[in-house]
PDB file of C-alpha atoms in Angstrom:
ATOM      1  CA  MET A   1     -21.720 -44.217  16.080  1.00 52.00           C
ATOM      2  CA  ARG A   2     -22.517 -41.249  13.808  1.00 54.00           C
ATOM      3  CA  ALA A   3     -23.079 -39.085  16.870  1.00 51.00           C
ATOM      4  CA  TRP A   4     -19.573 -39.862  18.144  1.00 45.00           C
ATOM      5  CA  ILE A   5     -18.015 -39.057  14.780  1.00 44.00           C
ATOM      6  CA  GLY A   6     -19.889 -35.758  14.745  1.00 44.00           C
ATOM      7  CA  ILE A   7     -18.723 -34.926  18.273  1.00 42.00           C
ATOM      8  CA  PHE A   8     -15.083 -35.766  17.459  1.00 40.00           C
ATOM      9  CA  LEU A   9     -15.287 -33.707  14.293  1.00 40.00           C
ATOM     10  CA  VAL A  10     -16.664 -30.668  16.152  1.00 41.00           C
ATOM     11  CA  VAL A  11     -14.087 -31.015  18.956  1.00 40.00           C
ATOM     12  CA  GLY A  12     -11.257 -31.496  16.465  1.00 46.00           C
ATOM     13  CA  LEU A  13     -12.222 -28.429  14.444  1.00 39.00           C
ATOM     14  CA  GLY A  14     -12.598 -26.413  17.630  1.00 43.00           C
ATOM     15  CA  LEU A  15      -9.133 -27.382  18.828  1.00 38.00           C
ATOM     16  CA  ALA A  16      -7.625 -26.677  15.417  1.00 40.00           C
ATOM     17  CA  GLY A  17      -8.982 -23.149  15.666  1.00 43.00           C
ATOM     18  CA  CYS A  18      -7.186 -22.702  18.990  1.00 40.00           C
ATOM     19  CA  ALA A  19      -3.751 -23.575  17.619  1.00 37.00           C
ATOM     20  CA  PRO A  20      -1.533 -20.491  17.782  1.00 37.00           C
ATOM     21  CA  THR A  21       0.286 -19.366  14.670  1.00 35.00           C
ATOM     22  CA  THR A  22       2.916 -16.726  14.128  1.00 39.00           C
ATOM     23  CA  VAL A  23       2.447 -12.974  14.050  1.00 44.00           C
ATOM     24  CA  VAL A  24       5.387 -11.248  12.386  1.00 49.00           C
ATOM     25  CA  THR A  25       6.353  -7.725  13.416  1.00 50.00           C
ATOM     26  CA  VAL A  26       8.166  -5.184  11.257  1.00 52.00           C
ATOM     27  CA  ASP A  27      11.560  -6.052  12.721  1.00 51.00           C
ATOM     28  CA  GLY A  28      10.939  -9.727  11.897  1.00 56.00           C
ATOM     29  CA  THR A  29      10.409 -10.829  15.497  1.00 55.00           C
ATOM     30  CA  PRO A  30       7.913 -13.700  15.608  1.00 55.00           C
ATOM     31  CA  THR A  31       5.365 -13.656  18.402  1.00 51.00           C
ATOM     32  CA  THR A  32       2.537 -15.990  19.285  1.00 55.00           C
ATOM     33  CA  GLY A  33      -0.883 -15.091  18.010  1.00 52.00           C
ATOM     34  CA  ARG A  34      -4.001 -16.464  16.367  1.00 52.00           C
ATOM     35  CA  ALA A  35      -3.155 -15.718  12.739  1.00 52.00           C
ATOM     36  CA  LYS A  36      -0.188 -14.848  10.553  1.00 75.00           C
ATOM     37  CA  ILE A  37      -0.477 -11.077  10.468  1.00 82.00           C
ATOM     38  CA  TYR A  38       2.162  -8.504   9.642  1.00 84.00           C
ATOM     39  CA  ARG A  39       1.795  -5.966  12.458  1.00 85.00           C
ATOM     40  CA  ILE A  40       3.045  -2.417  12.016  1.00 76.00           C
ATOM     41  CA  GLY A  41       3.907  -0.603  15.234  1.00 82.00           C
ATOM     42  CA  GLY A  42       3.706   3.119  15.905  1.00 81.00           C
ATOM     43  CA  ASN A  43       7.482   3.547  15.700  1.00 87.00           C
ATOM     44  CA  ASP A  44       7.949   1.602  12.456  1.00 85.00           C
ATOM     45  CA  THR A  45       7.274   4.387   9.942  1.00 87.00           C
ATOM     46  CA  ALA A  46      10.889   5.239   9.110  1.00 90.00           C
ATOM     47  CA  LYS A  47      11.909   1.555   8.929  1.00 94.00           C
ATOM     48  CA  ILE A  48       9.134   0.735   6.482  1.00 94.00           C
ATOM     49  CA  GLN A  49       9.570   3.833   4.333  1.00 95.00           C
ATOM     50  CA  PHE A  50      13.330   3.377   4.002  1.00 95.00           C
ATOM     51  CA  ARG A  51      13.068  -0.392   3.438  1.00 96.00           C
ATOM     52  CA  MET A  52      10.634   0.310   0.582  1.00 96.00           C
ATOM     53  CA  LEU A  53      12.801   3.140  -0.768  1.00 98.00           C
ATOM     54  CA  ASP A  54      15.910   0.919  -0.685  1.00 98.00           C
ATOM     55  CA  SER A  55      14.041  -1.877  -2.463  1.00 97.00           C
ATOM     56  CA  VAL A  56      12.624   0.420  -5.140  1.00 98.00           C
ATOM     57  CA  ASN A  57      16.071   1.948  -5.682  1.00 98.00           C
ATOM     58  CA  ALA A  58      17.687  -1.496  -5.969  1.00 98.00           C
ATOM     59  CA  LEU A  59      15.190  -2.405  -8.710  1.00 98.00           C
ATOM     60  CA  ARG A  60      15.777   0.908 -10.452  1.00 98.00           C
ATOM     61  CA  ALA A  61      19.578   0.576 -10.212  1.00 98.00           C
ATOM     62  CA  ALA A  62      19.409  -2.892 -11.771  1.00 97.00           C
ATOM     63  CA  ALA A  63      17.580  -1.290 -14.714  1.00 97.00           C
ATOM     64  CA  GLY A  64      20.078   1.585 -14.956  1.00 98.00           C
ATOM     65  CA  LEU A  65      17.612   4.161 -13.607  1.00 98.00           C
ATOM     66  CA  PRO A  66      18.390   6.932 -11.104  1.00 97.00           C
ATOM     67  CA  ALA A  67      17.516   6.488  -7.442  1.00 98.00           C
ATOM     68  CA  LEU A  68      14.465   8.141  -5.900  1.00 98.00           C
ATOM     69  CA  ASP A  69      14.544  10.329  -2.789  1.00 97.00           C
ATOM     70  CA  LEU A  70      11.921  10.083  -0.070  1.00 97.00           C
ATOM     71  CA  ASP A  71       9.777  13.227   0.011  1.00 97.00           C
ATOM     72  CA  GLY A  72       7.819  14.344   3.081  1.00 96.00           C
ATOM     73  CA  SER A  73       4.986  15.976   1.144  1.00 97.00           C
ATOM     74  CA  LEU A  74       4.522  12.857  -0.987  1.00 98.00           C
ATOM     75  CA  ASN A  75       4.529  10.771   2.214  1.00 97.00           C
ATOM     76  CA  ALA A  76       1.759  13.020   3.561  1.00 97.00           C
ATOM     77  CA  ALA A  77      -0.294  12.666   0.371  1.00 97.00           C
ATOM     78  CA  ALA A  78       0.147   8.879   0.485  1.00 97.00           C
ATOM     79  CA  VAL A  79      -0.878   8.608   4.158  1.00 97.00           C
ATOM     80  CA  THR A  80      -3.915  10.810   3.539  1.00 96.00           C
ATOM     81  CA  HIS A  81      -5.095   8.577   0.713  1.00 94.00           C
ATOM     82  CA  ALA A  82      -4.408   5.317   2.581  1.00 95.00           C
ATOM     83  CA  ASN A  83      -6.530   6.563   5.487  1.00 93.00           C
ATOM     84  CA  ASP A  84      -9.280   7.651   3.120  1.00 94.00           C
ATOM     85  CA  MET A  85      -9.337   4.307   1.278  1.00 91.00           C
ATOM     86  CA  SER A  86      -9.719   2.568   4.629  1.00 90.00           C
ATOM     87  CA  LEU A  87     -12.657   4.817   5.521  1.00 89.00           C
ATOM     88  CA  GLN A  88     -14.264   4.168   2.125  1.00 86.00           C
ATOM     89  CA  ASN A  89     -13.404   0.467   2.373  1.00 84.00           C
ATOM     90  CA  ARG A  90     -12.349   0.325  -1.259  1.00 75.00           C
ATOM     91  CA  PRO A  91      -9.043   0.595  -3.102  1.00 84.00           C
ATOM     92  CA  TRP A  92      -9.282   3.275  -5.740  1.00 80.00           C
ATOM     93  CA  HIS A  93      -7.561   6.459  -6.771  1.00 88.00           C
ATOM     94  CA  PHE A  94     -10.274   8.955  -5.883  1.00 81.00           C
ATOM     95  CA  GLY A  95     -10.747  10.449  -2.437  1.00 85.00           C
ATOM     96  CA  SER A  96     -14.067  10.524  -0.631  1.00 78.00           C
ATOM     97  CA  ASP A  97     -14.107  14.258  -1.398  1.00 87.00           C
ATOM     98  CA  GLY A  98     -13.661  13.591  -5.126  1.00 88.00           C
ATOM     99  CA  SER A  99      -9.928  14.400  -5.038  1.00 92.00           C
ATOM    100  CA  SER A 100      -7.548  12.904  -7.559  1.00 95.00           C
ATOM    101  CA  PRO A 101      -3.912  11.940  -6.944  1.00 95.00           C
ATOM    102  CA  ILE A 102      -2.912  15.283  -8.518  1.00 95.00           C
ATOM    103  CA  ASP A 103      -5.156  17.148  -6.052  1.00 95.00           C
ATOM    104  CA  ARG A 104      -3.696  15.330  -3.033  1.00 95.00           C
ATOM    105  CA  VAL A 105      -0.078  15.887  -4.093  1.00 96.00           C
ATOM    106  CA  SER A 106      -0.784  19.575  -4.670  1.00 95.00           C
ATOM    107  CA  ARG A 107      -2.593  19.950  -1.315  1.00 95.00           C
ATOM    108  CA  ALA A 108       0.364  18.314   0.429  1.00 96.00           C
ATOM    109  CA  GLY A 109       2.636  21.035  -0.965  1.00 96.00           C
ATOM    110  CA  TYR A 110       4.692  18.984  -3.411  1.00 96.00           C
ATOM    111  CA  PRO A 111       6.337  21.462  -5.819  1.00 94.00           C
ATOM    112  CA  GLY A 112       6.872  18.953  -8.628  1.00 95.00           C
ATOM    113  CA  ASN A 113       4.516  16.983 -10.805  1.00 95.00           C
ATOM    114  CA  LEU A 114       2.796  13.714 -10.013  1.00 97.00           C
ATOM    115  CA  LYS A 115       4.288  10.789 -11.891  1.00 97.00           C
ATOM    116  CA  GLY A 116       2.146   7.989 -10.488  1.00 96.00           C
ATOM    117  CA  GLU A 117       0.184   6.541  -7.605  1.00 96.00           C
ATOM    118  CA  LEU A 118       0.026   2.886  -6.614  1.00 96.00           C
ATOM    119  CA  ILE A 119      -2.529   1.481  -4.197  1.00 95.00           C
ATOM    120  CA  SER A 120      -3.153  -1.868  -2.571  1.00 94.00           C
ATOM    121  CA  GLU A 121      -5.573  -3.468  -0.142  1.00 91.00           C
ATOM    122  CA  THR A 122      -3.756  -6.420   1.386  1.00 87.00           C
ATOM    123  CA  TYR A 123      -2.484  -8.237   4.445  1.00 89.00           C
ATOM    124  CA  GLU A 124       1.011  -8.356   2.940  1.00 90.00           C
ATOM    125  CA  THR A 125       4.205  -6.559   3.902  1.00 92.00           C
ATOM    126  CA  GLU A 126       5.483  -3.573   1.970  1.00 93.00           C
ATOM    127  CA  LEU A 127       8.013  -5.750   0.127  1.00 95.00           C
ATOM    128  CA  GLU A 128       5.393  -8.344  -0.829  1.00 95.00           C
ATOM    129  CA  THR A 129       3.228  -5.482  -2.064  1.00 95.00           C
ATOM    130  CA  LEU A 130       6.128  -4.075  -4.100  1.00 97.00           C
ATOM    131  CA  ALA A 131       6.694  -7.520  -5.620  1.00 97.00           C
ATOM    132  CA  ALA A 132       3.021  -7.665  -6.637  1.00 96.00           C
ATOM    133  CA  TRP A 133       3.258  -4.188  -8.184  1.00 96.00           C
ATOM    134  CA  MET A 134       6.339  -5.267 -10.137  1.00 97.00           C
ATOM    135  CA  GLU A 135       4.453  -8.221 -11.636  1.00 97.00           C
ATOM    136  CA  GLN A 136       1.926  -6.003 -13.441  1.00 96.00           C
ATOM    137  CA  PRO A 137       3.083  -3.885 -16.401  1.00 96.00           C
ATOM    138  CA  ASP A 138       1.025  -0.789 -15.518  1.00 94.00           C
ATOM    139  CA  THR A 139       2.112  -0.627 -11.874  1.00 95.00           C
ATOM    140  CA  ARG A 140       5.677  -1.626 -12.757  1.00 96.00           C
ATOM    141  CA  ARG A 141       5.850   1.441 -15.047  1.00 96.00           C
ATOM    142  CA  VAL A 142       5.153   3.711 -12.064  1.00 96.00           C
ATOM    143  CA  VAL A 143       7.991   2.176 -10.017  1.00 97.00           C
ATOM    144  CA  MET A 144      10.384   2.249 -12.976  1.00 97.00           C
ATOM    145  CA  ASP A 145       9.421   5.639 -14.451  1.00 97.00           C
ATOM    146  CA  PRO A 146      12.734   7.229 -15.549  1.00 96.00           C
ATOM    147  CA  GLU A 147      11.313  10.736 -14.959  1.00 96.00           C
ATOM    148  CA  ALA A 148      10.444  10.058 -11.303  1.00 97.00           C
ATOM    149  CA  VAL A 149      12.814  11.587  -8.749  1.00 98.00           C
ATOM    150  CA  HIS A 150      10.818  11.424  -5.493  1.00 98.00           C
ATOM    151  CA  MET A 151       8.725   8.842  -3.702  1.00 98.00           C
ATOM    152  CA  GLY A 152       6.209   8.897  -0.869  1.00 98.00           C
ATOM    153  CA  LEU A 153       4.783   5.925   0.992  1.00 97.00           C
ATOM    154  CA  GLY A 154       1.838   5.746   3.351  1.00 95.00           C
ATOM    155  CA  TRP A 155      -0.447   3.126   4.830  1.00 93.00           C
ATOM    156  CA  LYS A 156      -3.297   2.513   7.180  1.00 95.00           C
ATOM    157  CA  GLN A 157      -3.448  -0.769   9.057  1.00 94.00           C
ATOM    158  CA  GLU A 158      -6.814  -1.817  10.421  1.00 93.00           C
ATOM    159  CA  LYS A 159      -7.280  -3.790  13.651  1.00 92.00           C
ATOM    160  CA  ASN A 160      -7.863  -6.997  11.681  1.00 92.00           C
ATOM    161  CA  GLY A 161      -4.414  -6.587  10.064  1.00 92.00           C
ATOM    162  CA  LYS A 162      -5.550  -5.381   6.639  1.00 94.00           C
ATOM    163  CA  ILE A 163      -3.193  -2.751   5.229  1.00 94.00           C
ATOM    164  CA  TRP A 164      -4.124  -0.045   2.738  1.00 93.00           C
ATOM    165  CA  TRP A 165      -0.864   0.892   0.958  1.00 93.00           C
ATOM    166  CA  THR A 166      -0.305   4.004  -1.160  1.00 96.00           C
ATOM    167  CA  MET A 167       2.931   4.835  -2.968  1.00 97.00           C
ATOM    168  CA  VAL A 168       3.252   8.121  -4.850  1.00 97.00           C
ATOM    169  CA  THR A 169       6.037   9.170  -7.194  1.00 98.00           C
ATOM    170  CA  GLY A 170       6.830  12.672  -8.387  1.00 97.00           C
ATOM    171  CA  GLY A 171       9.093  14.437 -10.816  1.00 96.00           C
ATOM    172  CA  ASP A 172      10.750  17.806 -11.125  1.00 88.00           C
ATOM    173  CA  GLY A 173       8.918  20.762 -12.553  1.00 68.00           C
ATOM    174  CA  ALA A 174       5.609  22.422 -12.024  1.00 55.00           C
ATOM    175  CA  ALA A 175       2.583  20.293 -11.338  1.00 49.00           C
ATOM    176  CA  VAL A 176       0.840  19.191 -14.468  1.00 46.00           C
ATOM    177  CA  ILE A 177      -2.892  19.779 -14.209  1.00 45.00           C
ATOM    178  CA  PRO A 178      -4.910  18.380 -17.088  1.00 43.00           C
ATOM    179  CA  ALA A 179      -7.036  20.862 -18.997  1.00 39.00           C
ATOM    180  CA  PRO A 180     -10.786  20.317 -18.733  1.00 43.00           C
ATOM    181  CA  ASN A 181     -12.510  18.752 -21.700  1.00 40.00           C
ATOM    182  CA  PRO A 182     -13.810  21.495 -23.936  1.00 43.00           C
ATOM    183  CA  ILE A 183     -17.568  21.824 -24.224  1.00 47.00           C
ATOM    184  CA  PRO A 184     -18.561  21.312 -27.843  1.00 44.00           C
ATOM    185  CA  ASN A 185     -20.353  24.148 -29.600  1.00 45.00           C
ATOM    186  CA  ILE A 186     -23.912  23.233 -30.299  1.00 43.00           C
TER     187      ILE A 186
END
């Protein structure tokens, strides 16, 4: 009897693993697949960037803050870092070459100053990621910074569906580069 229960259990679990679930694409079209994964297509860049920009600006407008403009150089800095985080397989603000967010924004040719960088390693959509950022005070401050005037958004989606998100905000004026710590006189 125990053998039959074991066989039914194995067969049942095997069949449960075969049940298709929904894969959601950027335009919201459900398709059949093996897991619920948000798939980003090659032609979805503008849709995602403007959907995020519109959402950020709606949050800012509700708080009486000025709208941000999408900036191509900040987009480039964000994409560069998202790709690098994927290669390093860790979400953090330093590049594999030791670069900081300030370095990446400068290299991308942004004429203003860096206001903030947000990162995420997730399987969630851009709007779910924004909602998570808004729940934490430190990341919320980057989205709602009253001195920010530009935004860039980039991502890298891996074959398994994991998405490395990077959002960068910038302000007017020359880039602010922190002075090195002085070496104490000995």
